[in-house]
Coordinates of C-alpha atoms in Angstrom, one line a residue:
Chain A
X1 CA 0.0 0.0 0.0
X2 CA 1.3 3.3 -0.6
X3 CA 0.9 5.2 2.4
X4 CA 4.6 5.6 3.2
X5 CA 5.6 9.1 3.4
X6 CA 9.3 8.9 4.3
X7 CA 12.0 10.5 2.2
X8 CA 14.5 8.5 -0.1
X9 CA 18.0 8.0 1.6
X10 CA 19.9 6.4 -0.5
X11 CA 22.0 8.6 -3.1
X12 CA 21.1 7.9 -6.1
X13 CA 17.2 8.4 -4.5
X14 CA 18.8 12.1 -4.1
X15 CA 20.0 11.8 -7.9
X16 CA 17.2 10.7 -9.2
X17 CA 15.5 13.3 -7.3
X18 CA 17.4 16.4 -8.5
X19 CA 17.9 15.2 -12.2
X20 CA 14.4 16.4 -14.1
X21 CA 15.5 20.0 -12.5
X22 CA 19.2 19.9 -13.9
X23 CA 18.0 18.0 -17.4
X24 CA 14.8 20.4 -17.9
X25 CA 16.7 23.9 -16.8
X26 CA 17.6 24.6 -20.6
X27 CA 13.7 24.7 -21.7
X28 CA 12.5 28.2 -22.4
X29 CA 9.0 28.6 -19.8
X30 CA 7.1 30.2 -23.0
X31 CA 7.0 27.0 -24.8
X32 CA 5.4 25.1 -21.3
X33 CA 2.6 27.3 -21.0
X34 CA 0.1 26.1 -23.3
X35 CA 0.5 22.7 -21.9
X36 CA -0.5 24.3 -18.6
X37 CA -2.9 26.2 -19.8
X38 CA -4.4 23.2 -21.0
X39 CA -4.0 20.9 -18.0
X40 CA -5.9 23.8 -16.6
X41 CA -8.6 24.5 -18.6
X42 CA -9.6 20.8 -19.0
X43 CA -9.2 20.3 -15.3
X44 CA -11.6 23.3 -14.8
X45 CA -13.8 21.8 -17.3
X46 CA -14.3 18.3 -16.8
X47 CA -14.2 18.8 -12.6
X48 CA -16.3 22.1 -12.3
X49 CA -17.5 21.2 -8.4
X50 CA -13.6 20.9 -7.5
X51 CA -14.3 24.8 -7.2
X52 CA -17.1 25.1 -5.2
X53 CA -14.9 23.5 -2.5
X54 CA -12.5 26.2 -3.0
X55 CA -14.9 28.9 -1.5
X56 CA -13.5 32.1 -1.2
X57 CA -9.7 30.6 -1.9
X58 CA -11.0 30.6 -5.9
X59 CA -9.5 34.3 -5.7
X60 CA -6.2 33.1 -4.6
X61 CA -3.0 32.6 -5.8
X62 CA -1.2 29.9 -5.0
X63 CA 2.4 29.0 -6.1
X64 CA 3.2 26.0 -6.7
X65 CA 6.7 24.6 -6.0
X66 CA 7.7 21.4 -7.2
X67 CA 11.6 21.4 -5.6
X68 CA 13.5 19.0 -8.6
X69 CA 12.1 20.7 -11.5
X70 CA 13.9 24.1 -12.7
X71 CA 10.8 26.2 -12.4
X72 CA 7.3 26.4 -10.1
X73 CA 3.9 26.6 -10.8
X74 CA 1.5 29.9 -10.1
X75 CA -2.3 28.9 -9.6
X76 CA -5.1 31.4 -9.8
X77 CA -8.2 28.4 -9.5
X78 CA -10.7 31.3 -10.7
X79 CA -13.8 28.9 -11.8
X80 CA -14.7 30.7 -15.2
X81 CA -10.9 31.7 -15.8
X82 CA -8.1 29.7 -13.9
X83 CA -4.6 29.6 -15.2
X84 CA -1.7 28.0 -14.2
X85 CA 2.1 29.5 -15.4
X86 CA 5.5 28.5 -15.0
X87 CA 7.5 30.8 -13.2
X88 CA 10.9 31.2 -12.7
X89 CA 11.9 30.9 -9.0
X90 CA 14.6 34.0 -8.6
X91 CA 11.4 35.9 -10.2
X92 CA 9.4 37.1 -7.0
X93 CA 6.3 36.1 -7.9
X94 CA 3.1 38.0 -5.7
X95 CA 1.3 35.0 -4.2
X96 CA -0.7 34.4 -1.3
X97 CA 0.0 30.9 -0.6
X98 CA 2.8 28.4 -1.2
X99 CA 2.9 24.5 -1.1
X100 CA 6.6 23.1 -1.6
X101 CA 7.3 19.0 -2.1
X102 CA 8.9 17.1 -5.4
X103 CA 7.0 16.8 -8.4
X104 CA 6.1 13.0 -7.5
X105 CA 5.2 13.6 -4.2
X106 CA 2.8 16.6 -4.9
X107 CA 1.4 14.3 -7.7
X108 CA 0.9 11.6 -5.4
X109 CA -0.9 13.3 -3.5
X110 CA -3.3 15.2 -5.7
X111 CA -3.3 11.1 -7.4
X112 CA -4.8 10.0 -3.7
X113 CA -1.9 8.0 -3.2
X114 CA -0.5 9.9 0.0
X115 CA -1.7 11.4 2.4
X116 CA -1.0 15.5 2.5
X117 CA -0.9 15.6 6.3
X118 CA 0.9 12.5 6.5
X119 CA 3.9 14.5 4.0
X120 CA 3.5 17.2 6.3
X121 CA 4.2 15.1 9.5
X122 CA 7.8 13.9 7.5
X123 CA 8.7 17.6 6.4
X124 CA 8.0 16.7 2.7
X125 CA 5.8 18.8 1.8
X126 CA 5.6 22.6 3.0
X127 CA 3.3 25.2 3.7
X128 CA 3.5 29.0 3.2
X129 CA 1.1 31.8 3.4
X130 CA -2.5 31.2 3.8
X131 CA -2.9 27.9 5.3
X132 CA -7.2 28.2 4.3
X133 CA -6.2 28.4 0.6
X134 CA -3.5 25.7 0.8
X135 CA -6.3 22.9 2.9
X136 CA -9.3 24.4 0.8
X137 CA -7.0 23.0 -2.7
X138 CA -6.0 20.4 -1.1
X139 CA -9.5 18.9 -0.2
X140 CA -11.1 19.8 -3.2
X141 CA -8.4 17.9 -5.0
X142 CA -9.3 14.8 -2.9
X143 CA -12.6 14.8 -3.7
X144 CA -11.8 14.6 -7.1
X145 CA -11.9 10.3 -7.3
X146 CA -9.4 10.5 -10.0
X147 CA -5.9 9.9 -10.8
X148 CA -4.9 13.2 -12.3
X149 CA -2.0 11.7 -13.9
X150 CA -4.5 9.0 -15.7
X151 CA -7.1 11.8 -16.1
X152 CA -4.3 14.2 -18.3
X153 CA -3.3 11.1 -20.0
X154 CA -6.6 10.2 -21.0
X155 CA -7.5 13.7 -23.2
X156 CA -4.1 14.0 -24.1
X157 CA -4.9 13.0 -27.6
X158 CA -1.9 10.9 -29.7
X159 CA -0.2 11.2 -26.3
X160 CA -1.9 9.6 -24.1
X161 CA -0.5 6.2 -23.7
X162 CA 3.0 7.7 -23.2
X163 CA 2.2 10.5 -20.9
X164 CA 0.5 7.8 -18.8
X165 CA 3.2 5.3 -19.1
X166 CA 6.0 7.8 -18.4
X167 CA 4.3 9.2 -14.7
X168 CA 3.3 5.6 -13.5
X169 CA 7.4 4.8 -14.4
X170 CA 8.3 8.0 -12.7
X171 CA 6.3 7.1 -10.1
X172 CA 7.0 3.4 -9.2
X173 CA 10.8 5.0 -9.4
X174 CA 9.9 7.0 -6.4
X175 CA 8.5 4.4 -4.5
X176 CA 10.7 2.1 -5.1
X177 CA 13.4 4.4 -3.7
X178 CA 11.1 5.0 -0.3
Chain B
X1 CA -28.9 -4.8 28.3
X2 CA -26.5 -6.0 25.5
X3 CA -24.8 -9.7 24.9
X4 CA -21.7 -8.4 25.7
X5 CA -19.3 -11.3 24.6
X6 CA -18.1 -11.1 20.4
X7 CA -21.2 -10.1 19.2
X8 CA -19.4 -8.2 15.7
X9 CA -18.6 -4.9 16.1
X10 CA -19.5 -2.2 13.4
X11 CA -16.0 -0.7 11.6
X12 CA -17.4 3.0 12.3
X13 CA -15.1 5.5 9.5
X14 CA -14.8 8.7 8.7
X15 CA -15.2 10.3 5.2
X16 CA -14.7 14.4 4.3
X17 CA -15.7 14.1 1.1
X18 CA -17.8 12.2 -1.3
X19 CA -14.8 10.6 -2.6
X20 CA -13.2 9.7 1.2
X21 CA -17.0 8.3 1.8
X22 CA -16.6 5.3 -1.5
X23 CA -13.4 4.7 -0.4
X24 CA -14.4 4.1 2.5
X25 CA -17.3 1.7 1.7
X26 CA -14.8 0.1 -0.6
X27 CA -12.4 -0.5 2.0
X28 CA -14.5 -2.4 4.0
X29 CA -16.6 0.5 6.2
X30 CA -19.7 -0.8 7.9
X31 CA -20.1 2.5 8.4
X32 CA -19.1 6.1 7.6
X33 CA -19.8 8.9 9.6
X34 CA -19.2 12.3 7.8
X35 CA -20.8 15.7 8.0
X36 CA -22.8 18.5 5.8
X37 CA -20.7 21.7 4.8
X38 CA -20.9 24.4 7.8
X39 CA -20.5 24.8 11.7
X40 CA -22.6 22.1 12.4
X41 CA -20.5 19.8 12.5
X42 CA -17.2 19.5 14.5
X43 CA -14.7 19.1 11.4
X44 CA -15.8 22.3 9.3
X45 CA -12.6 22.4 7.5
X46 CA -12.0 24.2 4.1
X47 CA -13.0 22.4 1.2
X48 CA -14.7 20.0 3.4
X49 CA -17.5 18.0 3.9
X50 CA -20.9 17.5 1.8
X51 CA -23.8 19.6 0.4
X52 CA -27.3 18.2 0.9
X53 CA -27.6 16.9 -2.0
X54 CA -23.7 15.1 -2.2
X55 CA -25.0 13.6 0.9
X56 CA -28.2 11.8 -0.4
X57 CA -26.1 10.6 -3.3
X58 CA -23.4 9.5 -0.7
X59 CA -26.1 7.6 1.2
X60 CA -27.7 5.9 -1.6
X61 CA -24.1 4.7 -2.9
X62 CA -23.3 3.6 0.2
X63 CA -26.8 1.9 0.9
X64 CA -26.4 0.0 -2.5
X65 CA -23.3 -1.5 -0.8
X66 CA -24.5 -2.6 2.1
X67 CA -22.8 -0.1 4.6
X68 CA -24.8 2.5 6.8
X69 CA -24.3 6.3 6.9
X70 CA -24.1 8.4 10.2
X71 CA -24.4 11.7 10.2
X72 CA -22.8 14.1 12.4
X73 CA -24.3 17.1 14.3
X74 CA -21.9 17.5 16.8
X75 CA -21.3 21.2 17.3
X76 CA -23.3 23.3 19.9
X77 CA -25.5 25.9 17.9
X78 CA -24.3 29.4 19.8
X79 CA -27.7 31.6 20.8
X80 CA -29.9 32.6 18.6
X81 CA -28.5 30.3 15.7
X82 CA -30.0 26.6 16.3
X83 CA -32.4 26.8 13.2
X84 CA -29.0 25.8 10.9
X85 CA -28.3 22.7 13.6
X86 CA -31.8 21.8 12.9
X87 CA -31.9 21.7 9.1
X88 CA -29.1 19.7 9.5
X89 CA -30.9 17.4 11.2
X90 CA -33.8 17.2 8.6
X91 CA -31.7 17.2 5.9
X92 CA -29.6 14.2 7.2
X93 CA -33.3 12.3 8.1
X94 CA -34.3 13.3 4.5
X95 CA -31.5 11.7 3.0
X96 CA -32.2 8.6 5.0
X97 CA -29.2 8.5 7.0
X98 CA -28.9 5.5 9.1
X99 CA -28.3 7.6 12.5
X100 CA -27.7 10.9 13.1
X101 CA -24.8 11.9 15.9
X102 CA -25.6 14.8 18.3
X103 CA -23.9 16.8 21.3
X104 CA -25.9 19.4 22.1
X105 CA -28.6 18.4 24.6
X106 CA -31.5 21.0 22.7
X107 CA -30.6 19.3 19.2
X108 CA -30.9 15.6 21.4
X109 CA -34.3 17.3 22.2
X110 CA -35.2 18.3 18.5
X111 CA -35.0 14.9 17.4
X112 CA -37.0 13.2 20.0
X113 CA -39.3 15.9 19.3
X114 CA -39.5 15.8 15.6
X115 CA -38.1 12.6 14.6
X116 CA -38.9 10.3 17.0
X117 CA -38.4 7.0 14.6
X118 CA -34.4 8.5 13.5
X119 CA -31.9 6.5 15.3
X120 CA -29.9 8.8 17.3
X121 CA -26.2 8.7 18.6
X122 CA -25.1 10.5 21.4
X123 CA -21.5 12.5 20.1
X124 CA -18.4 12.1 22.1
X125 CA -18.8 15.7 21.8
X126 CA -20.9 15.5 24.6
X127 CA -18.7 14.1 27.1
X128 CA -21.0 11.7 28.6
X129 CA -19.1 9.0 30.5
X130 CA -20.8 7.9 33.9
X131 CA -24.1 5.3 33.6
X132 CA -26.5 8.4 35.0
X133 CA -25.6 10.6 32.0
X134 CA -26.2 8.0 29.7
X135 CA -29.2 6.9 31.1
X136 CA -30.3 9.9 31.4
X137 CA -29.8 10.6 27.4
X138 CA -31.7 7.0 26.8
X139 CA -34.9 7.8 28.9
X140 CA -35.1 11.2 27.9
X141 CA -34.5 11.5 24.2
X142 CA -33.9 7.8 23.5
X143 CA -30.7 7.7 22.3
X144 CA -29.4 4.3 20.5
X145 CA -25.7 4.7 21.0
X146 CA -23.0 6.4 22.6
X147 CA -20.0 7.3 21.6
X148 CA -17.4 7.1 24.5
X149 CA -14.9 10.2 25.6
X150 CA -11.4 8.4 25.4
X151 CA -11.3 8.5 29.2
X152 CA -11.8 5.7 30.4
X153 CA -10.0 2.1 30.5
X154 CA -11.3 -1.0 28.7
X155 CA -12.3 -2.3 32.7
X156 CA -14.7 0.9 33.2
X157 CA -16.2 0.6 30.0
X158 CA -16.9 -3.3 30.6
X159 CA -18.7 -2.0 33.8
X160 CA -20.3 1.1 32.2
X161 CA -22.0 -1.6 29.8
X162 CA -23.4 -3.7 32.1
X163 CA -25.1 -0.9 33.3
X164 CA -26.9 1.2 30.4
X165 CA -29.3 0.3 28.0
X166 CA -27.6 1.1 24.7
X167 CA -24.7 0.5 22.6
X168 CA -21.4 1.6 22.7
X169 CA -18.9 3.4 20.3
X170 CA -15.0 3.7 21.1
X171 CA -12.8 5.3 19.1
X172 CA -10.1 2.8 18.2
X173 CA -7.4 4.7 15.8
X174 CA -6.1 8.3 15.4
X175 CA -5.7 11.8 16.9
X176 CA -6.7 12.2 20.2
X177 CA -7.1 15.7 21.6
X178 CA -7.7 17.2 25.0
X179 CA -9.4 14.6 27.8
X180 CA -12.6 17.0 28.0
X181 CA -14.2 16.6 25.1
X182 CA -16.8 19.0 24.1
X183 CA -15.5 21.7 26.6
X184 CA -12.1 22.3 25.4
X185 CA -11.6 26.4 24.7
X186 CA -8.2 26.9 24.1
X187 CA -8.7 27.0 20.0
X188 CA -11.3 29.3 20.9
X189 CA -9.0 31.7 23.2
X190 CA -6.5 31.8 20.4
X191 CA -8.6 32.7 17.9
X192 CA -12.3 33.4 18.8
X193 CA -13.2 30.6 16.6
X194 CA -14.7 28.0 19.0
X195 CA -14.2 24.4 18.5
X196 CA -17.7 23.0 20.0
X197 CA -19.6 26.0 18.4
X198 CA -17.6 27.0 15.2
X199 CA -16.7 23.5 14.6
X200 CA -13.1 23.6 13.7
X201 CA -10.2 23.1 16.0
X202 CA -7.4 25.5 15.4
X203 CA -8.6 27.1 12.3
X204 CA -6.7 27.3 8.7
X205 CA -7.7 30.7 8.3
X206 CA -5.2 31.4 11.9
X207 CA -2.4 29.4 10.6
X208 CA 0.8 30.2 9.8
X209 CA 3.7 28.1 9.0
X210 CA 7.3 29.7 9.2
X211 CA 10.1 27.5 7.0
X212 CA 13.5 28.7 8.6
X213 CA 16.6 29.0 6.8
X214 CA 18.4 26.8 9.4
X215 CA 15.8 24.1 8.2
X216 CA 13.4 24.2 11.5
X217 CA 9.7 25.1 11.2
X218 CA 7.9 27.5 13.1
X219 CA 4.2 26.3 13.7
X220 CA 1.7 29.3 14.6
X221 CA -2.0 29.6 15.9
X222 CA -2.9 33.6 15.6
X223 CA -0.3 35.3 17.8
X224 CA 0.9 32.5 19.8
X225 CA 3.8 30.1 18.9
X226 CA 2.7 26.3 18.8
X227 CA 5.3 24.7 18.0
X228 CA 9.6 24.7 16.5
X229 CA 10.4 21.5 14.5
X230 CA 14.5 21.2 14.5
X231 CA 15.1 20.7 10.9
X232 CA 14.5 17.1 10.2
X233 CA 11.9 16.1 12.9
X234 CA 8.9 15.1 12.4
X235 CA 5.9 18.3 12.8
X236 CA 2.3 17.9 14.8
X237 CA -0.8 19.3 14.0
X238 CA -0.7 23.2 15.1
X239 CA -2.8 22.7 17.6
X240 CA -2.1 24.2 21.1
X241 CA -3.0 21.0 23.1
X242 CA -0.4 19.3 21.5
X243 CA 2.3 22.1 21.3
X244 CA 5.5 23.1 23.1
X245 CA 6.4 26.2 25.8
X246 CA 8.7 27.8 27.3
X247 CA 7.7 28.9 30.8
X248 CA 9.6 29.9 33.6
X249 CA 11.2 26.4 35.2
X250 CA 11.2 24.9 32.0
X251 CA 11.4 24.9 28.0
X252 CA 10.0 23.1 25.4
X253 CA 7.6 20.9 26.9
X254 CA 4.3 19.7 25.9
X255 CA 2.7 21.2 28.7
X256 CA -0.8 19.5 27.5
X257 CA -0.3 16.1 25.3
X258 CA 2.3 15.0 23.0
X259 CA 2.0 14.7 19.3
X260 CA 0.8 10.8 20.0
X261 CA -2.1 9.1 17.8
X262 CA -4.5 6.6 19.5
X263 CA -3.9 2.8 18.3
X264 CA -6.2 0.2 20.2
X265 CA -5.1 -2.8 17.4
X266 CA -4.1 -5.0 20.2
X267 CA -6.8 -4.0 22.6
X268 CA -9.6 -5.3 19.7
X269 CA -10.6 -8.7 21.4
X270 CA -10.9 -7.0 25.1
X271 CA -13.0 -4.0 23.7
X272 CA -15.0 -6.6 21.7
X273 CA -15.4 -8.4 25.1
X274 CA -16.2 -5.3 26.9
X275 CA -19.5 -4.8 24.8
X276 CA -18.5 -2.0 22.2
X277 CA -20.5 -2.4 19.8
X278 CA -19.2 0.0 17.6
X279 CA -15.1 0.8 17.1
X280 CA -14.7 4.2 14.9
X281 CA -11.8 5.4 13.4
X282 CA -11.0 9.4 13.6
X283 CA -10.1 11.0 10.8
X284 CA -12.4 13.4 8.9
X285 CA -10.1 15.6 8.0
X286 CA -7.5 13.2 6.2
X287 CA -7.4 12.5 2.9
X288 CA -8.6 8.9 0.6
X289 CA -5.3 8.0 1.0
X290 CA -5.2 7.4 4.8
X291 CA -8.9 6.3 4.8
X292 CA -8.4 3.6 2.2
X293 CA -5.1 2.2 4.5
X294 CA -6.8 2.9 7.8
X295 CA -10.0 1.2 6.9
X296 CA -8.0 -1.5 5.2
X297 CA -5.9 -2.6 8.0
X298 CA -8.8 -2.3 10.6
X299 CA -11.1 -4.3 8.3
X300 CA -8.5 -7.3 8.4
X301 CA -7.8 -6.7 12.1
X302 CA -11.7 -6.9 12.9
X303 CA -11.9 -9.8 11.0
X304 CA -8.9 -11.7 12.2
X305 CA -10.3 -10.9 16.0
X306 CA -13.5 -12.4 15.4
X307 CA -11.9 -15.5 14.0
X308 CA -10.0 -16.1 17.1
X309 CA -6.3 -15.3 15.3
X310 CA -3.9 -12.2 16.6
X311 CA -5.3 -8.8 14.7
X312 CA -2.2 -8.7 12.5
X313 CA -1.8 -4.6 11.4
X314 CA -0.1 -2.9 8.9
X315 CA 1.5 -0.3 9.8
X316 CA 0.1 2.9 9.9
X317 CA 3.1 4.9 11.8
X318 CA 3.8 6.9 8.7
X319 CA 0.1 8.2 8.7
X320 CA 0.1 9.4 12.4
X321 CA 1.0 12.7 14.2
X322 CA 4.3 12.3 15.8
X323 CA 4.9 9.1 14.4
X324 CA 4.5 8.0 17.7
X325 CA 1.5 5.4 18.6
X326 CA -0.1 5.2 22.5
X327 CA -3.5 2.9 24.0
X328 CA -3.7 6.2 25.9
X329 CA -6.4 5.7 28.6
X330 CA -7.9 2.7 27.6
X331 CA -5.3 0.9 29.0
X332 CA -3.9 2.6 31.9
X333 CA -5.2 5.7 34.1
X334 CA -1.8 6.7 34.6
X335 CA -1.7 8.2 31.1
X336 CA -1.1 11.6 31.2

């Protein structure tokens, strides 16, 4: 069952860890951010009752920081217009909340595979700024029943079967490294 | 009175969500307890919880796999407000819930009043521990079940069941707070926000979270300090019962409780034999992810207890506060 929430010891683990951030550094952010914008967009369309859970943190911004890859993630979960960017990290960014992890581990648990407070309890994940926006995301992505990994793969056209086939690989790296 | 000796106990679990509430059933719930969006219940988290109308389709999912729904009313409506405690209630009889869980003793009231056929369940909320106050909630608004205050040792409850007329819940797994359930106002000094009335235990909203240079983590509730994590150990819940002070003769001690989570695996067969009917699992708040491996591993232990084998459990250290796992007062008085 994957419910472990400790973090990789041995070295390559830490390797493995810090590679996408050293390997993906070169790619320019202008060329990522229709891919977000539409991980966004059909995220927002196909899950419209994710934002009622949001409440008043739909006006937020939350920034996004996935530690091994060479850039973070800015979130404005606005129902009828959310957007999600790729920032730069020296780039000081206005944002009113900020969750920190690596990529797998924020995936795994947006996936449902881990347990947020769980991550929280080990230091690997961490919390910035408004704490209401940061538990409000993180329920309403709960309640979402889905893989979001399988979900993106599924309406990512021609891609799909390597998208998904590359995140569950990333992903039983990771655990296999716990 | 109750056959007290292996009679099956329910697998009582939470759910904070729609989603938490399948996986859940899925996991092997008998049944999930869960509340609707607002104070009126005592986990009124953001993001959390279910609308009226999530509930009924909850309820019928649930229904369709055999495993009941409880729903839980368990805040004190503040003066003036009870009518939204009270639609609560008819919504949750609406939907068909299978019981619905109160504290207050005017909401106890309302449903002997209005919905005399609902089975009701007495909230740990209310803090009702001796055989008179239970008795008392039986005869007067004929309450089904209680829900035990984790105060007591498994001996105390096998004599508190020989003496009332109704079933009993304990919790068996997760956090346990302060030893006064239902009265506790220390979230409530911090922040105005009151636990039994608001519903929410050290609010989100009064939060802050400090990440140190040096690596530690600085853990606050409004303008007092909860907690300092040395970089590298493992952090509690900010909550102020479980935090850590500096006073005059000392520093950095829990002057409360520790960061410990309640685990009563090997205590199964002698709660069994006690007479709970009911062992519930806290944990509203969490996520699928610890309710799908907390139900999981209960489910098996249940199972293997009633079988006459050794509850075998995976382990859930990972999932608790503190990492740290204690039989509190169920097995000892000398507990804190």
């Amino acid at each position: 069952m994957s419910i472990s929430a400790s973090s990789p010891s041995r070295p390559c683990a830490s390797r493995l860890r810090t590679l996408p951030r050293i390997a993906l550094a070169p790619i320019p952010l202008f060329l990522l951010q229709p891919l977000l914008r539409f991980i966004v967009t059909g995220v927002a369309r196909r899950h419209p009752a994710l934002f009622n859970r949001l409440g008043s943190s739909q006006n937020k911004a939350i920034l996004i920081d996935p530690t091994n890859l060479p850039f973070a993630l800015l979130l404005h979960p606005r129902p009828d217009t959310p957007t999600l960017e790729a920032v730069r990290r020296k780039k000081k960014v206005p944002h009113d909340a900020k969750i920190t992890g690596t990529f797998l581990t924020l995936l795994d648990m947006i996936d449902g595979n881990m347990d947020g407070d769980a991550l929280f309890f080990t230091r690997d994940l961490k919390i910035e700024g408004d704490t209401e926006a940061i538990v409000a995301l993180r329920n309403a992505l709960d309640d979402m029943d889905i893989s979001l990994a399988d979900d993106l793969a599924a309406h990512a056209g021609p891609l799909s079967g390597a998208l998904k086939k590359s995140l569950r690989a990333l992903q039983g790296i990771r655990r296999s490294h716990q | 009175m109750n056959q007290p000796h292996m009679q099956k106990p329910e697998l009582v679990c939470p759910a904070g969500t729609p989603a938490g509430l399948r996986t859940a059933v899925d996991a092997g719930a008998d049944a999930v307890y869960c509340g609707l969006q607002g104070p009126t219940n005592a986990r009124n988290f953001p993001g959390l919880n279910f609308t009226p109308q999530e509930l009924s389709q909850s309820i019928e999912y649930a229904h369709e796999k055999g495993a009941k729904v409880l729903l839980a009313v368990n805040s004190f409506p503040p003066a003036g407000r009870t009518q939204e405690w009270k639609d609560s209630i008819d919504t949750g009889v609406q939907s068909h819930a299978d019981a619905i869980i109160v504290a207050d003793i005017g909401m106890a009231q309302y449903m002997a009043e209005h919905h005399p056929d609902q089975r009701l369940h007495l909230s740990v909320q209310a803090g009702a521990s001796s055989p008179e106050a239970i008795k008392f909630y039986c005869r007067e608004f004929g309450v089904k079940r209680v829900v035990l205050p984790r105060i007591l040792t498994v001996k105390e409850i096998s004599d508190l069941h020989a003496e009332i007329p109704c079933e009993i819940e304990a919790f068996i797994f997760g956090n346990i707070g302060m030893m006064a359930e239902g009265r506790c106002s220390l979230s409530s000094y911090a922040t105005g926000l009151s636990t039994n009335m608001d519903g929410v235990c050290s609010p989100a909203s009064h939060i802050r979270y400090e990440n140190k240079k040096d690596g530690s983590l600085v853990s606050k509730l409004g303008d007092f300090t909860i907690d300092c994590f040395h970089c590298g150990e493992n952090a509690g819940y900010p909550t102020i019962c479980k935090g850590r002070y500096d006073a005059k003769t000392r520093s950095g001690y829990y002057a409360f409780e520790e960061p410990v989570s309640l685990n009563l695996t090997r205590l199964l067969p002698d709660l069994v034999q006690a007479g709970v009917t009911a062992l519930k699992i806290e944990g509203r708040q969490r996520s699928r992810a610890y309710v799908k491996a907390v139900v999981h591993a209960f489910r098996k232990a249940v199972d293997a207890c009633m079988e006459g084998r050794e509850p075998e459990m995976d382990t859930l250290l990972a999932l608790t506060e503190g990492h740290r796992e204690t039989q509190g007062a169920f097995r000892t008085k000398a507990w804190r």
